[in-house]
mmCIF file of C-alpha atoms in Angstrom:
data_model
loop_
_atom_site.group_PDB
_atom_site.id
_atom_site.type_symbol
_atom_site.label_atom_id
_atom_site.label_comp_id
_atom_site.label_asym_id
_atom_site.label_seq_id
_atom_site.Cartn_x
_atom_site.Cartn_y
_atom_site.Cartn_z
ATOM 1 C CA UNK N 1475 2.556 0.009 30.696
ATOM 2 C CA UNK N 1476 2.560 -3.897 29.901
ATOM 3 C CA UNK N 1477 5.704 -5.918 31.011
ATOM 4 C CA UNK N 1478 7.704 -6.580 27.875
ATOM 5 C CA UNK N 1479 8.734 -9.835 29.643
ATOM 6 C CA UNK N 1480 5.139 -10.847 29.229
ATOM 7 C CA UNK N 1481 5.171 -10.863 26.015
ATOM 8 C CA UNK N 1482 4.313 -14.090 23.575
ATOM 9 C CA UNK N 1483 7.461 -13.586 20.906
ATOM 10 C CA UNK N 1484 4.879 -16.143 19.075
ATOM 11 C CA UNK N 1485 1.961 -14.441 19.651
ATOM 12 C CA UNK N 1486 2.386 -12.094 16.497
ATOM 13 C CA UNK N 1487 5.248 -10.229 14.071
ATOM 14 C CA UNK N 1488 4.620 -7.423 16.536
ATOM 15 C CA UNK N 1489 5.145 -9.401 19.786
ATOM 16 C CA UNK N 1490 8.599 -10.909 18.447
ATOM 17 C CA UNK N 1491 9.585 -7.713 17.391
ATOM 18 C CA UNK N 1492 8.998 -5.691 20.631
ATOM 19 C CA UNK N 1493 11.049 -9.074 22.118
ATOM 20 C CA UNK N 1494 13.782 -8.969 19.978
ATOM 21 C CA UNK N 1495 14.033 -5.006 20.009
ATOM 22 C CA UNK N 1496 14.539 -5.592 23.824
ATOM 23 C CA UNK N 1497 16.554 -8.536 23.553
ATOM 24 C CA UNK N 1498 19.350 -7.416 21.617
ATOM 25 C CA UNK N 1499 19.727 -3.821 23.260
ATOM 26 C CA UNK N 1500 20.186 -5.429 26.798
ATOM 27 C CA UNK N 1501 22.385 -7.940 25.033
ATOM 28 C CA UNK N 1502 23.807 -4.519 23.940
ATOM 29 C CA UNK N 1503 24.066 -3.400 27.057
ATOM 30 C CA UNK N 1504 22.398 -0.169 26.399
ATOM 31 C CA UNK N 1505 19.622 1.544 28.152
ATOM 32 C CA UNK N 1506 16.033 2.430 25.926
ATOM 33 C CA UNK N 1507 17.529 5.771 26.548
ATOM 34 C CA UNK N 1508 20.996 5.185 25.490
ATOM 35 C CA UNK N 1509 19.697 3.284 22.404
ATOM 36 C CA UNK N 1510 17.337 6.326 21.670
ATOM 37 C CA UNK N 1511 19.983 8.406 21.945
ATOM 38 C CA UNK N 1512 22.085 6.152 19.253
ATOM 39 C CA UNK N 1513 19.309 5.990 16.756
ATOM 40 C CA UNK N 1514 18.005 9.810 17.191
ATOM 41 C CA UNK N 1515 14.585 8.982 18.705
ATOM 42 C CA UNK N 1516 13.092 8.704 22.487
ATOM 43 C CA UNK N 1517 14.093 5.993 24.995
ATOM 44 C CA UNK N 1518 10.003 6.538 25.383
ATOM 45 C CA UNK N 1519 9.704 5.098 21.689
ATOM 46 C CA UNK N 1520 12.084 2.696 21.969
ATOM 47 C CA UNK N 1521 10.178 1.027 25.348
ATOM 48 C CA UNK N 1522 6.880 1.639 23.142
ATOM 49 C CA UNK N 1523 7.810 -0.513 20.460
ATOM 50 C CA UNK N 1524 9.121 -2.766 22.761
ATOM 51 C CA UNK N 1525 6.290 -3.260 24.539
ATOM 52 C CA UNK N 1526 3.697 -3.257 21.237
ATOM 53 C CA UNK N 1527 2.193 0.288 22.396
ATOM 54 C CA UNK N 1528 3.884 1.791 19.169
ATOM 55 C CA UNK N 1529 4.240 0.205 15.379
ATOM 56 C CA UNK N 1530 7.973 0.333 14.116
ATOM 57 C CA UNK N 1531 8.924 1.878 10.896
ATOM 58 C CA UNK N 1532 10.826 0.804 8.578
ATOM 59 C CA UNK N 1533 13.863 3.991 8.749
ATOM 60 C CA UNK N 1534 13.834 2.795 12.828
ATOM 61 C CA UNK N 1535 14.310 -0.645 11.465
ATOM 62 C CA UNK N 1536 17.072 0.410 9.582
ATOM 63 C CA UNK N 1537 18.259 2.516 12.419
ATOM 64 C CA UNK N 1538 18.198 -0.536 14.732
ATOM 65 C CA UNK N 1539 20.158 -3.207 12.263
ATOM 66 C CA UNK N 1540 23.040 -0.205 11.722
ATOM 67 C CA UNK N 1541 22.807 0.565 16.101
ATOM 68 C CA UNK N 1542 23.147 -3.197 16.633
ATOM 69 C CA UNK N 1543 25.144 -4.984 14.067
ATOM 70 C CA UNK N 1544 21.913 -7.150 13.771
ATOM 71 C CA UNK N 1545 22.396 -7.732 9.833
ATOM 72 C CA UNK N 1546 19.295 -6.505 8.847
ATOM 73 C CA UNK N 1547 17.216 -8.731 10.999
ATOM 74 C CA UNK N 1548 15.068 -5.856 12.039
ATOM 75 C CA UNK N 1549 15.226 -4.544 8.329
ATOM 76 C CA UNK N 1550 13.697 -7.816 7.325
ATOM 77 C CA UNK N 1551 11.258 -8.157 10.225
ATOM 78 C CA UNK N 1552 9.232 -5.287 9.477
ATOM 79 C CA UNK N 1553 7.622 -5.807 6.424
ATOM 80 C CA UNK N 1554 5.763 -8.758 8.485
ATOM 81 C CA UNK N 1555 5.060 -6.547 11.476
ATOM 82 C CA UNK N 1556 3.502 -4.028 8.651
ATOM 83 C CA UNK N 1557 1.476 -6.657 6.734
ATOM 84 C CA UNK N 1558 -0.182 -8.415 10.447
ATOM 85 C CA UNK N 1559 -1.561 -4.367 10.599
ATOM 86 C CA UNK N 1560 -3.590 -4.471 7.888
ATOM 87 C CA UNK N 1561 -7.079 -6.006 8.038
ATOM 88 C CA UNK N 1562 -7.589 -9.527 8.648
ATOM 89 C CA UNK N 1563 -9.934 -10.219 5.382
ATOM 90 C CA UNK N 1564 -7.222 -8.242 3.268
ATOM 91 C CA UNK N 1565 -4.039 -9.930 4.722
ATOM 92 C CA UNK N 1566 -4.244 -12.681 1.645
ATOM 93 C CA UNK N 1567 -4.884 -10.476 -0.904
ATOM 94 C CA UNK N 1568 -1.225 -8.319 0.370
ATOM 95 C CA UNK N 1569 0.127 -11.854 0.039
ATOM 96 C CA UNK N 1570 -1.002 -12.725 -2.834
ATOM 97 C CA UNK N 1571 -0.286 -9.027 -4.542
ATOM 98 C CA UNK N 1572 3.140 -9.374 -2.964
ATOM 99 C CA UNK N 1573 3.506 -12.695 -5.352
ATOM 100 C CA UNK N 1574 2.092 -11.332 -8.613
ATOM 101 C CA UNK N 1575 4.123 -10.950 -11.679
ATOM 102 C CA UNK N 1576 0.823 -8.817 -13.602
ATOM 103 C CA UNK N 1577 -1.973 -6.484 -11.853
ATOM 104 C CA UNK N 1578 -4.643 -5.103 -13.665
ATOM 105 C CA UNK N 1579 -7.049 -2.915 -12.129
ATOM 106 C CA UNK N 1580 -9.811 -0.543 -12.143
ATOM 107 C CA UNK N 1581 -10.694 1.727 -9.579
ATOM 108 C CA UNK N 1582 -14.032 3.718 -9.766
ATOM 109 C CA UNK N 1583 -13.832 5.596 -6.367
ATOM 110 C CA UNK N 1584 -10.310 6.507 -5.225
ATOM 111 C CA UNK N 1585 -6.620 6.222 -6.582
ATOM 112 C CA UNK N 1586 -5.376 2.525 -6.574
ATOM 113 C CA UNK N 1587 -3.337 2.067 -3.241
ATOM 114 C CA UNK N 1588 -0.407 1.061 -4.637
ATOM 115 C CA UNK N 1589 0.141 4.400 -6.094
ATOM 116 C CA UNK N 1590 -1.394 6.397 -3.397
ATOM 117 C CA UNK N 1591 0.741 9.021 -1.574
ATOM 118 C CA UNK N 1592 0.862 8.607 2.359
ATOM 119 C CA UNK N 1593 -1.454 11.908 2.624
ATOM 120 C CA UNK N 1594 -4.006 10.631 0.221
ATOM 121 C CA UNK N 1595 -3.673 7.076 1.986
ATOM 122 C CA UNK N 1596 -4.425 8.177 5.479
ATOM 123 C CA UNK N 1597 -7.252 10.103 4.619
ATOM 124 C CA UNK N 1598 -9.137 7.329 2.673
ATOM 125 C CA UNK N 1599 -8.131 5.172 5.545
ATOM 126 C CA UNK N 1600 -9.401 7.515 8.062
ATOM 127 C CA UNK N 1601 -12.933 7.244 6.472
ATOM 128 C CA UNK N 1602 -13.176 3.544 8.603
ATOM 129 C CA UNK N 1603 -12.564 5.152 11.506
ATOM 130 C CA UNK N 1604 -9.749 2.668 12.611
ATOM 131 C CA UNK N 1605 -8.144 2.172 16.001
ATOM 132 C CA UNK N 1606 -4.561 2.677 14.500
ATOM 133 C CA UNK N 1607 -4.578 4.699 11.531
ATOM 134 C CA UNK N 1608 -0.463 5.004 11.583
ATOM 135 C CA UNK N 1609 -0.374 0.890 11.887
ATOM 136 C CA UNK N 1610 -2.849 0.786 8.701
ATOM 137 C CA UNK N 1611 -0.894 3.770 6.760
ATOM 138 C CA UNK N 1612 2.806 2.336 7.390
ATOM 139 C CA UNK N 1613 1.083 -1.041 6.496
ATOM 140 C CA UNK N 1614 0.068 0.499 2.775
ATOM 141 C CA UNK N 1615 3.143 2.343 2.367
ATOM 142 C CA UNK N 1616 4.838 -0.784 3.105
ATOM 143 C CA UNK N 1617 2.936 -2.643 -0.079
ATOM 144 C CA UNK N 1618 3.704 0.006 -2.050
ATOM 145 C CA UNK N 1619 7.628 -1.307 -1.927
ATOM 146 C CA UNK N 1620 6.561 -4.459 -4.537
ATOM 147 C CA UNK N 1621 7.164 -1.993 -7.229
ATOM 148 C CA UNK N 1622 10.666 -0.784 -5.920
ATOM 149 C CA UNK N 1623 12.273 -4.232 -6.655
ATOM 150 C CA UNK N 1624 14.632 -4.823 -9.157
ATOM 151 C CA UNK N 1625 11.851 -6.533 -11.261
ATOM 152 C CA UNK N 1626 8.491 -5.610 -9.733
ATOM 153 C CA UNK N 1627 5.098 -7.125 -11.681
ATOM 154 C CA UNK N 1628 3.626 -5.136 -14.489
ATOM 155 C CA UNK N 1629 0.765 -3.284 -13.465
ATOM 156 C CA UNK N 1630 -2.104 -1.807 -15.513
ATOM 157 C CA UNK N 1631 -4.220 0.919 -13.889
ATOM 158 C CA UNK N 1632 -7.440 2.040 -15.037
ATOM 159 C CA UNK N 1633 -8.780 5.355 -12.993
ATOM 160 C CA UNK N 1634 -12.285 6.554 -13.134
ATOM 161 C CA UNK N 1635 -12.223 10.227 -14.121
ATOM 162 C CA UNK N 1636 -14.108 10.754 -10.971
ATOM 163 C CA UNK N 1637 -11.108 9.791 -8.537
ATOM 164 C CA UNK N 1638 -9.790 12.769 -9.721
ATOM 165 C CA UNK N 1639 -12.071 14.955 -8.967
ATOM 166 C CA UNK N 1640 -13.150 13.416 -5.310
ATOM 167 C CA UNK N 1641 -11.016 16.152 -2.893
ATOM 168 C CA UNK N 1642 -10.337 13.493 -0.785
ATOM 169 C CA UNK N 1643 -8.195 14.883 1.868
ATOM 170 C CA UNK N 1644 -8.263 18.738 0.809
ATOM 171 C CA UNK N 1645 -6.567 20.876 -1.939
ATOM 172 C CA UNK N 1646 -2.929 20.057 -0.953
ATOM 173 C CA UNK N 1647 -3.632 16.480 -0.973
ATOM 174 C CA UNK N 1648 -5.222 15.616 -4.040
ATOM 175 C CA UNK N 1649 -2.389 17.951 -5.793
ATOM 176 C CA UNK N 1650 0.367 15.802 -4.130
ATOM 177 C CA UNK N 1651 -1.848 12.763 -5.317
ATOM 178 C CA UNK N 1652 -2.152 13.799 -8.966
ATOM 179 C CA UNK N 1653 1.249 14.741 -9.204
ATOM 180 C CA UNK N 1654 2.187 11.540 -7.893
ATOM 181 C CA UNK N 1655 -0.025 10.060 -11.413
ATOM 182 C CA UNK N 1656 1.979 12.152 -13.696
ATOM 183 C CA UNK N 1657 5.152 10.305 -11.956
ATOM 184 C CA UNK N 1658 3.843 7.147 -14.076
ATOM 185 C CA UNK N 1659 4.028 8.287 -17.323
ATOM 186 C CA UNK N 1660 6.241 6.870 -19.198
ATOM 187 C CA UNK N 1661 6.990 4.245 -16.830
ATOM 188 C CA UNK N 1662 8.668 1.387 -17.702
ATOM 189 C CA UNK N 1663 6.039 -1.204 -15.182
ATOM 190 C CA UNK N 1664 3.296 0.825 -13.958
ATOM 191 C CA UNK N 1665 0.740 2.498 -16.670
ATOM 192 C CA UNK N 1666 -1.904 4.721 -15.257
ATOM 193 C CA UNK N 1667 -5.153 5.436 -17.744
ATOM 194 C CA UNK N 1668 -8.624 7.393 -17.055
ATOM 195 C CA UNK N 1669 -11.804 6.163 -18.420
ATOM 196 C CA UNK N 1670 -13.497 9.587 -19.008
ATOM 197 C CA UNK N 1671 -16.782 10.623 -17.919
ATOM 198 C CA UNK N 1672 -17.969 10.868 -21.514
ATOM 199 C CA UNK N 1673 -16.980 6.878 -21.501
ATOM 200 C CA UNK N 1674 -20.929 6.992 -20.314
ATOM 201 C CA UNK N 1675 -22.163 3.275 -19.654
ATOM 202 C CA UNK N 1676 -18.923 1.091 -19.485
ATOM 203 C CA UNK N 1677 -17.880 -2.849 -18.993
ATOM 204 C CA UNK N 1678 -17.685 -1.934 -15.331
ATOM 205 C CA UNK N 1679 -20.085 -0.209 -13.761
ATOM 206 C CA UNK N 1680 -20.680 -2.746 -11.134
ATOM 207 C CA UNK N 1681 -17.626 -1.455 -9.389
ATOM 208 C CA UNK N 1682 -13.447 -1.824 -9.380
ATOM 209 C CA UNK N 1683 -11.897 -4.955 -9.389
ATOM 210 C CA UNK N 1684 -8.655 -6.296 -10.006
ATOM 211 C CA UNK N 1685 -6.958 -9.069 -11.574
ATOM 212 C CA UNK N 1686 -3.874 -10.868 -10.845
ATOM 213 C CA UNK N 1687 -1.268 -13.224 -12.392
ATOM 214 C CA UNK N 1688 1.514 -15.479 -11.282
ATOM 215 C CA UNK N 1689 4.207 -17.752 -12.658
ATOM 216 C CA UNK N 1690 3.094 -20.962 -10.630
ATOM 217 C CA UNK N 1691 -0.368 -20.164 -9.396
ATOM 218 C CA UNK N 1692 -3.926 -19.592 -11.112
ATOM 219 C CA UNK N 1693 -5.346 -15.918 -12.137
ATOM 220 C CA UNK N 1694 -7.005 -14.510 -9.435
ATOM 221 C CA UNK N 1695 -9.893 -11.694 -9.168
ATOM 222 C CA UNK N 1696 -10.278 -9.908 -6.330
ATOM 223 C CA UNK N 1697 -13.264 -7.165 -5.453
ATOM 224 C CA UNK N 1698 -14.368 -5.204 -2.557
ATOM 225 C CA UNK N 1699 -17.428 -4.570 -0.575
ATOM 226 C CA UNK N 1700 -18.182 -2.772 2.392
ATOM 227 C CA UNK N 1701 -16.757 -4.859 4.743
ATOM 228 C CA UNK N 1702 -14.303 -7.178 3.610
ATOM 229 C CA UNK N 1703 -12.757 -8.675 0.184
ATOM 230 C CA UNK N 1704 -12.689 -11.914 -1.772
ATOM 231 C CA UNK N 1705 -10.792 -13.020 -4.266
ATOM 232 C CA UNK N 1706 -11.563 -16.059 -6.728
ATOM 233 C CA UNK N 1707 -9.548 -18.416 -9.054
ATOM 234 C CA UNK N 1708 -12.735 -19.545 -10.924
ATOM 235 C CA UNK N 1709 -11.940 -19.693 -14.754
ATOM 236 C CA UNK N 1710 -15.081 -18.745 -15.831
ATOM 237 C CA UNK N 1711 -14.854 -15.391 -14.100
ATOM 238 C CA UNK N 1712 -11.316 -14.661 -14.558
ATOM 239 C CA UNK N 1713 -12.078 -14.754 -18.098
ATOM 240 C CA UNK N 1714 -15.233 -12.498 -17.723
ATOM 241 C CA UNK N 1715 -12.974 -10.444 -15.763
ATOM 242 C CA UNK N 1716 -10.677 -10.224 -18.891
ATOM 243 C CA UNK N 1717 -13.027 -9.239 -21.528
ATOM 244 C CA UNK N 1718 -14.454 -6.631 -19.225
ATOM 245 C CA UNK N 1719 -10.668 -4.991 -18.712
ATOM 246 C CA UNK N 1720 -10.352 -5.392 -22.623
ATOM 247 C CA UNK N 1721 -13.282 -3.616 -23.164
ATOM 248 C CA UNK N 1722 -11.809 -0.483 -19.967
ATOM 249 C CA UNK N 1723 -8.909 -0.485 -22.032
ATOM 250 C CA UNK N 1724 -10.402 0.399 -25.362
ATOM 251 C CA UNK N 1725 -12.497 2.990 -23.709
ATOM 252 C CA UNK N 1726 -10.014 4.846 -21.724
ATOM 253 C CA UNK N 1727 -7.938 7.276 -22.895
ATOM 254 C CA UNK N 1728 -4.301 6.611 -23.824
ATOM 255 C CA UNK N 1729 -1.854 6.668 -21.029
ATOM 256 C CA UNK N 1730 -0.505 10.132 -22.867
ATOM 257 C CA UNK N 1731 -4.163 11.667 -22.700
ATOM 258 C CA UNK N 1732 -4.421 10.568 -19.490
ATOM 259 C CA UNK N 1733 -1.630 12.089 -18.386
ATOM 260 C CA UNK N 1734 -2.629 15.392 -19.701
ATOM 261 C CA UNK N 1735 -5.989 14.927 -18.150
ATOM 262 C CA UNK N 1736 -4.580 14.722 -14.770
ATOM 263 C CA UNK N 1737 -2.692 17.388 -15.460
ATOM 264 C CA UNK N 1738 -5.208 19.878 -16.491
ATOM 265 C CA UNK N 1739 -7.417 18.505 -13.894
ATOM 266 C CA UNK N 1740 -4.550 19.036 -11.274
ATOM 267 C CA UNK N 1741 -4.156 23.114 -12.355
ATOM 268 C CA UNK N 1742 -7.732 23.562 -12.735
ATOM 269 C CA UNK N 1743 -9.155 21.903 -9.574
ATOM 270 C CA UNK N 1744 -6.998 21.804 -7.054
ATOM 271 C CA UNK N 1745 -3.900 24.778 -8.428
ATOM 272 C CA UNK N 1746 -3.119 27.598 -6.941
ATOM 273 C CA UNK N 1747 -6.131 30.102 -5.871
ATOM 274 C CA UNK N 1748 -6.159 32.847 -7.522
#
């Protein structure tokens, strides 16, 4: 096991963590036992995350700033630690998502990760065959939190009618998933729509993509390819971006005939077996 003491408190949000986790439970005066004990986990966690072998979660977090007194230090800490998990190529975008005040997107392979559920998340996730597939999972679970806040951006989803019938994950999974959907409706800052199959040839059959807005900052687009992402603030295609989401829009169904789509695709596909 690595000496904690060896540890760069510079080196990452995970480094200072593991050193500050340490740091204030000797200052404590408490064994990793004794604080295990405190915080209803394993001393063994407790030394893991101290020693960057295990990825905090937010509830231990929590846990820890309640233990300690540490006025939410640890609370605030971890949404860092969470982000420096995910990819470095997508880091910026989670920044820059993080910022927006409007998201727009359409997705033409899998449910939009800001409303996946954690099952749905870690088996997309699992698909790249990651080295730390909790560390990536807590990390999109953790961006997911944007639209918690007292004033979180307006989002716009658009849903391929084929995400909903990819069993990604099994039966269980894609019902948790689509019930998750129906959550939306009616929502006050997220709408959900589908573009139906019988949408045929549509504005973006190129692939998803998704657009962004801020208060201070230029419209971004940002879109996907095998390996890594890119975003752009170029006028010219922010504006193609626009009249191609106009154009989704007008061929999707209505966020009420959506909903009743996932529904009915929810009983029929993935219900109970009869």
């Amino acid at each position: 096991m690595a000496n904690i003491q060896s540890l760069d408190p510079s080196a990452s949000p995970l480094d200072y963590y593991g050193w500050e986790l340490r740091r204030q439970r000797e200052a404590h005066g408490l064994k990793q036992g004794q604080l295990g004990e405190i915080i209803f986990c394993t001393g063994s966690l407790v030394g893991q995350i101290e020693t960057t072998k295990k990825i905090p979660t937010r509830d231990f977090s929590e846990r820890v700033d309640a233990a300690l007194g540490t006025d939410g230090v640890f609370s605030r800490l971890i949404g860092l630690v969470l982000r420096s998990q995910l990819p470095n190529w997508f880091q910026p975008y989670a920044e820059m998502e993080a910022k927006a005040t409007y998201i727009s997107t359409y997705q033409a392979q899998v449910v939009y990760g800001l409303l996946q559920t954690e099952e749905y998340a870690r088996a997309v996730l699992a698909t790249g065959m990651p080295d730390d597939l909790d560390g990536l999972v807590a990390a999109r679970m953790e961006r997911q939190r944007i639209l918690e806040r007292e004033q979180p951006p307006l989002a716009w989803a658009i849903l391929d009618e084929a995400v909903l019938h990819r069993p990604i994950g099994g039966r269980e999974v894609m019902r948790g998933q689509l019930a998750r959907l129906l959550e939306f409706t009616g929502h006050r800052w997220m709408h959900v729509q589908v573009l139906p199959r019988s949408a045929g040839e549509h504005a973006s059959l190129d692939g998803s993509f998704t657009a962004m807005r801020f208060d201070d900052d230029p419209d971004i687009i940002y879109t996907e390819d095998l390996i890594s992402g890119h975003m752009t603030a170029n006028p010219e295609t922010v504006r193609d971006a626009a009249r191609r989401y106009a154009r989704l829009q007008a061929a999707a169904l209505s966020v009420e005939d959506s909903a009743a789509l996932i529904a009915r695709v929810m009983e029929e596909h993935y219900g109970d077996l009869p």
